[in-house]
Coordinates of C-alpha atoms in Angstrom, one line a residue:
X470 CA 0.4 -15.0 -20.6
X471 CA 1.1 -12.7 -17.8
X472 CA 3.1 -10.2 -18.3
X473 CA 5.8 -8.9 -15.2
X474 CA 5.0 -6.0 -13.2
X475 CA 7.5 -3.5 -11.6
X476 CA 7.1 -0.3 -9.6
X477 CA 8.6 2.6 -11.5
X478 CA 10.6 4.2 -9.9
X479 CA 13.0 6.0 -11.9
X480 CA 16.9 5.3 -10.8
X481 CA 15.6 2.6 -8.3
X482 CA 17.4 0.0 -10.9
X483 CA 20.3 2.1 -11.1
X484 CA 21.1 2.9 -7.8
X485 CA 20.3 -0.5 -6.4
X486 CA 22.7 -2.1 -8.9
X487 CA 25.6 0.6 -7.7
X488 CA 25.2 -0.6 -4.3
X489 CA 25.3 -4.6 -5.3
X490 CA 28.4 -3.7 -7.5
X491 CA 29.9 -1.7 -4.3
X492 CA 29.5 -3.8 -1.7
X493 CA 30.5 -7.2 -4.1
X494 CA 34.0 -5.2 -4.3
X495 CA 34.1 -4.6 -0.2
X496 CA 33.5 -8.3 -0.4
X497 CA 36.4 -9.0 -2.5
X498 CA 38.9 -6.9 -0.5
X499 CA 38.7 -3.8 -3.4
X500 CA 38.1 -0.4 -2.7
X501 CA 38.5 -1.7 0.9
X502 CA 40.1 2.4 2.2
X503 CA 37.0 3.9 0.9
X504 CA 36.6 7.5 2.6
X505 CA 33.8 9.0 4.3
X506 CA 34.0 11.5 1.4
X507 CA 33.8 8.8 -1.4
X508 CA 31.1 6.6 0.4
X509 CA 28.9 9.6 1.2
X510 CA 29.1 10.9 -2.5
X511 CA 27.6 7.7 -3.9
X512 CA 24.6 7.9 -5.3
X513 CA 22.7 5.2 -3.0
X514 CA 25.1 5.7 0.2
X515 CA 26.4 2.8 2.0
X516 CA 26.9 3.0 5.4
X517 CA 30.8 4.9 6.5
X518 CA 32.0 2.0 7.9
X519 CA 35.2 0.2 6.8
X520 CA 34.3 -3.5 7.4
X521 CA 30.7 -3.6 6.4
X522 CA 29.9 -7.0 6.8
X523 CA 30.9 -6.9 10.3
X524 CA 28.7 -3.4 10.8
X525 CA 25.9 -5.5 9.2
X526 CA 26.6 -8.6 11.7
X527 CA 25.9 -5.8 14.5
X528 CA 23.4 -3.9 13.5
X529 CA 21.2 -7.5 12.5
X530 CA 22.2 -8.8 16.4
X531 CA 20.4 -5.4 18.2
X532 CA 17.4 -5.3 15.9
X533 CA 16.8 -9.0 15.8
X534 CA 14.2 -8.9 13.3
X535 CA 12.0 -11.9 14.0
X536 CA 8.4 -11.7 12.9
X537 CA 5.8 -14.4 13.6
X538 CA 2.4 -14.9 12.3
X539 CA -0.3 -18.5 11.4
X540 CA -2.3 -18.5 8.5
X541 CA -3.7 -20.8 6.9
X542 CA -6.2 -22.0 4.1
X543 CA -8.1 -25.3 2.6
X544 CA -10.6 -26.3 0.3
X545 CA -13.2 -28.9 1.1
X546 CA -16.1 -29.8 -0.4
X547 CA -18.1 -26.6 -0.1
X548 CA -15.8 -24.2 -0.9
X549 CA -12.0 -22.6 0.7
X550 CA -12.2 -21.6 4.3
X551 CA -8.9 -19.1 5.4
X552 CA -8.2 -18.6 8.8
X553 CA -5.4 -15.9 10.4
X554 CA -4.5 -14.5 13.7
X555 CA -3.7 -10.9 14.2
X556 CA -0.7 -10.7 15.6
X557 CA 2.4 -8.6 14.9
X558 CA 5.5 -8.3 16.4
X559 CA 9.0 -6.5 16.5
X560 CA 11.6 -8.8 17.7
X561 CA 10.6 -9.9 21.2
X562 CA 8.1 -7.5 21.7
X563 CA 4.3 -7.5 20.6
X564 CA 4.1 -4.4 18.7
X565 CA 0.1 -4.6 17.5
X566 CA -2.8 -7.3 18.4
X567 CA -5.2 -6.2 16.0
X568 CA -3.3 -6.4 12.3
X569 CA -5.4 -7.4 9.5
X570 CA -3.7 -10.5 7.9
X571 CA -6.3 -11.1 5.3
X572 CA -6.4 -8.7 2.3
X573 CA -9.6 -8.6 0.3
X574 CA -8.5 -8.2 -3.1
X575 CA -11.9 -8.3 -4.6
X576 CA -15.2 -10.1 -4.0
X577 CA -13.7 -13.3 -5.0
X578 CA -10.2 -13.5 -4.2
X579 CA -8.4 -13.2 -0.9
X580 CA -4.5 -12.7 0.2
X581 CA -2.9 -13.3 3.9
X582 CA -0.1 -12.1 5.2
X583 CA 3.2 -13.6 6.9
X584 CA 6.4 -12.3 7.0
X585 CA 6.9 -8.8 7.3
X586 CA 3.6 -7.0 7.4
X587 CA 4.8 -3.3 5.2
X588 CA 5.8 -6.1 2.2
X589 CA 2.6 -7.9 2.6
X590 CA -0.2 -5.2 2.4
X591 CA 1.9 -3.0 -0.4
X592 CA 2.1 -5.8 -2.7
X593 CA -0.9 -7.4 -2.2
X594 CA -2.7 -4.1 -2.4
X595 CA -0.4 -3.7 -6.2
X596 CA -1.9 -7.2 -6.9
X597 CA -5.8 -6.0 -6.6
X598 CA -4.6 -3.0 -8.7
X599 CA -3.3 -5.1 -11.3
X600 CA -6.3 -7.6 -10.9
X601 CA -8.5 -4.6 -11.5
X602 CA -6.6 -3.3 -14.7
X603 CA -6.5 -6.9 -15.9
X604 CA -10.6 -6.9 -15.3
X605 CA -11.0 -3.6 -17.0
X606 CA -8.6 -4.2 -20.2
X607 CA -10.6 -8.2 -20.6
X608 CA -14.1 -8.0 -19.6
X609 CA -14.0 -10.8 -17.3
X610 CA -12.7 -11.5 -13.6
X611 CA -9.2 -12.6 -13.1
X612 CA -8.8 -16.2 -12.0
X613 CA -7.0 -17.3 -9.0
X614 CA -4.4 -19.1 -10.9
X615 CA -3.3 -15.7 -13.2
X616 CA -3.8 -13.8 -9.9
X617 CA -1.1 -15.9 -8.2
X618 CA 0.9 -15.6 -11.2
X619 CA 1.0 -11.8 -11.1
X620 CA 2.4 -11.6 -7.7
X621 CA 4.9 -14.4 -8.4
X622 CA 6.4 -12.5 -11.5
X623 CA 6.0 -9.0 -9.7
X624 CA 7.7 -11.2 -6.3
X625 CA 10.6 -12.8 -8.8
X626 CA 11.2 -9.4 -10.4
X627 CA 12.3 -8.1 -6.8
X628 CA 14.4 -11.3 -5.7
X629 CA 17.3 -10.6 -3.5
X630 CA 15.8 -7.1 -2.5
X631 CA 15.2 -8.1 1.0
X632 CA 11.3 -8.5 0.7
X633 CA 9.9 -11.1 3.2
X634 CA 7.0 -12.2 2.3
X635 CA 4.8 -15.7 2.1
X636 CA 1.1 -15.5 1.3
X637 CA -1.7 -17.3 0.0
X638 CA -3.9 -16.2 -3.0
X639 CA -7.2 -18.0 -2.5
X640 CA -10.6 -17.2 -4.4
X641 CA -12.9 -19.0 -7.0
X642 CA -12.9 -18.7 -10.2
X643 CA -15.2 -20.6 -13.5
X644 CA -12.8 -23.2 -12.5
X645 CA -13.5 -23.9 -9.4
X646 CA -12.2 -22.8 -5.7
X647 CA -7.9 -22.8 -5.4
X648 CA -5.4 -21.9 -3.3
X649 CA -2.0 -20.9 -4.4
X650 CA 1.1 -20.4 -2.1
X651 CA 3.2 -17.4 -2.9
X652 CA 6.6 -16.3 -1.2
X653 CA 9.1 -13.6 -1.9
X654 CA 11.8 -15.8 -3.8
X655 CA 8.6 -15.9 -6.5
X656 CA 8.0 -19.4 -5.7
X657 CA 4.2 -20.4 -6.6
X658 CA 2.2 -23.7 -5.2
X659 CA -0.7 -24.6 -6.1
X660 CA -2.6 -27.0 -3.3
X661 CA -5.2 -28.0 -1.2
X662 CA -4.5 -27.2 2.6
X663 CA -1.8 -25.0 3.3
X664 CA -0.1 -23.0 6.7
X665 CA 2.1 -20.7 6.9
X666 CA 4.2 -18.6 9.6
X667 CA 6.1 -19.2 12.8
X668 CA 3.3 -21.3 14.2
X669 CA 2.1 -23.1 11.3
X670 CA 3.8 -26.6 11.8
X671 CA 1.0 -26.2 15.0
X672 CA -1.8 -25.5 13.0
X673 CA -0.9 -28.3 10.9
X674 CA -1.1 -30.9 13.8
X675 CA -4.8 -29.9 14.0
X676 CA -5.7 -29.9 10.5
X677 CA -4.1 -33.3 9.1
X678 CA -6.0 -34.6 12.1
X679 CA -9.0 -33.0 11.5
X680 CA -9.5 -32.1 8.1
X681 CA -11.9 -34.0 6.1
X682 CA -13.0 -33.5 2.0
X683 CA -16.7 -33.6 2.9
X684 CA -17.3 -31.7 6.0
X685 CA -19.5 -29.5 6.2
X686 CA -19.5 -25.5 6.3
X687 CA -19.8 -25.1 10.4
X688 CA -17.6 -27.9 11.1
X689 CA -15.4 -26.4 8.5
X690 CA -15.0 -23.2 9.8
X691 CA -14.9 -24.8 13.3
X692 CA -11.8 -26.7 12.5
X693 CA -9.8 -23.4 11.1
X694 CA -10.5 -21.8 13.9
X695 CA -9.4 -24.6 16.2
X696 CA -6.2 -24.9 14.1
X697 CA -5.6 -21.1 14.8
X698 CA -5.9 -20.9 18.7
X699 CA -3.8 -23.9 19.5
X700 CA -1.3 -22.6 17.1
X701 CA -2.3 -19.1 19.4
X702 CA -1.4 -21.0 22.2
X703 CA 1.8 -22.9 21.4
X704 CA 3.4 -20.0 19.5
X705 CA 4.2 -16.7 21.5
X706 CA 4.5 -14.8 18.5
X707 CA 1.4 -15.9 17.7
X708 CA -2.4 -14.3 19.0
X709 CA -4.7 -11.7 19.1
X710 CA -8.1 -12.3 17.3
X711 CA -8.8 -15.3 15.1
X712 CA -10.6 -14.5 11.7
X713 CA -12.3 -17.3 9.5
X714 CA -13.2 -16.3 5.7
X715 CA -15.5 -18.6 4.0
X716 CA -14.8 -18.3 0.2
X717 CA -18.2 -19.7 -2.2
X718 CA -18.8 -19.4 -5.5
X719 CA -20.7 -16.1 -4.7
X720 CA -17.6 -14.9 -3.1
X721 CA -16.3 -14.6 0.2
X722 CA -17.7 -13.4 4.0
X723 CA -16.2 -12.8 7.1
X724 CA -17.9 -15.3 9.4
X725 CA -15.7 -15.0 12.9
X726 CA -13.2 -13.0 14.4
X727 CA -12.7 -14.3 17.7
X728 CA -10.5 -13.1 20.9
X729 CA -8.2 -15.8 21.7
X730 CA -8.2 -15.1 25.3
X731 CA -12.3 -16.3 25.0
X732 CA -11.7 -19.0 22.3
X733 CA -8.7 -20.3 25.5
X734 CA -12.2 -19.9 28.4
X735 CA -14.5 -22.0 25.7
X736 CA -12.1 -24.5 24.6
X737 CA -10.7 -25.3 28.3
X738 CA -12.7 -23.6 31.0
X739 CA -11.3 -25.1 33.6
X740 CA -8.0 -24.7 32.2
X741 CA -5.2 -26.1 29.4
X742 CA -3.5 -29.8 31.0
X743 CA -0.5 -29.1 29.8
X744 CA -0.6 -24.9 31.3
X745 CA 2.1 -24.5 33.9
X746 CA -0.3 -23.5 37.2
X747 CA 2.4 -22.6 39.6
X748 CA 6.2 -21.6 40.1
X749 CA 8.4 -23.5 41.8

């Protein structure tokens, strides 16, 4: 069995349970005439505000954090392709083009990110720690199944912390290739063809149309990378580069990492049908 992981951080327990136990009594109408002294001396400060749920109703309406993202991964007959874009954004505005949304955890085994990047990379990065302690302590690689496992308990462990995060854990292992879905509620799914991120239900209109158990590895990648530019193009939060990762029993390689601007030009040179050519 797999055993649950947790950052230690001294007092992080503490002082997170102080806050849930303060603001559950703001809820319920006590302590309601707190004082900017008696908030400010607590030992994971709230916010000096006397209706706090309204203050959070503001503060979520000016931020407005929306994140987008597509990923997505499937296994066919010669192995488990994974295909991302590289997008990020803040809100309405496109705050990098070039993020890295697949995290190579070791030769064998891969991790993508959607949701909100910081939560993605620190936690998948913990998992190839863990993956690497768990390779040193047994003699013998991790599969993807107790991989996925790991960052489910470590994910479960930190439920209702306001981590947003939904990845896939994809590798091969003595058992064969697999793909495992993993969010931050610590839900764990184990299938064959998966998306996931704002432009997903997209990329899934290509793939359930496309996708075939015995294609082979050109096609393949062709296919996830055709999946990720029409989800590119359909969702604005959505773009950059497209990557395709080919995963084999000898591990995984980087075969494309395409600019969606040329992928639009060889797809449709003379232009989409459906692109809106004028202003009226």
């Amino acid at each position: 069995a797999v055993s649950s992981w947790r950052m230690d951080v001294p007092g992080l327990d503490g002082k997170c349970g102080q806050a849930s136990r303060a603001a559950a009594d703001l809820a319920l109408g006590q302590d309601a005439l707190l004082t900017n002294a008696e908030v400010t001396q607590a030992n994971f400060p709230l916010p000096a505000v006397q209706n706090l749920d309204h203050f959070g109703k503001k503060v979520e309406d000016l931020v407005k954090p929306d994140h987008g993202t597509t990923t997505l991964g499937f296994i066919f007959k010669n192995g488990v392709i994974i295909a991302v874009d590289s997008r990020a954004s803040q809100g309405s505005y496109v705050s990098s083009q070039t993020v890295k949304k697949v995290i190579e955890i070791n030769p064998y085994l891969l991790g993508t990110m959607a949701g909100g990047a910081a939560d993605c990379a620190f936690w998948q990065r913990n998992l190839g720690m863990q993956c690497r302690m768990f390779e040193l302590k047994n003699k013998k690689r991790i599969t993807v199944c107790a991989a996925s496992k790991m960052l489910a308990n470590t994910m479960y462990s930190y439920k209702g912390m306001g981590l947003s995060m939904g990845s896939m854990v994809a590798g091969w292992d003595p058992s064969g290739p697999a793909i495992y879905y993993v969010d931050s509620d610590g839900q764990r799914t184990k299938g064959t063809i998966f998306s996931v991120g704002s432009g997903s239900l997209y990329a899934y209109g290509v793939l359930d149309q496309g996708y075939k158990w015995d294609m082979d590895i050109e096609t393949a990648v062709e296919l996830g990378q055709r999946a990720i530019y029409h989800a590119q193009f359909r969702d604005a939060v959505s773009g950059g580069t497209c990557s395709v990762y080919h995963i084999t029993q000898s591990g995984w390689v980087k075969l494309r990492g395409n600019n969606h601007y040329d992928l639009h030009y060889q797809y449709y040179p003379d232009g989409h049908a459906t692109s809106a050519n004028s202003v009226i």
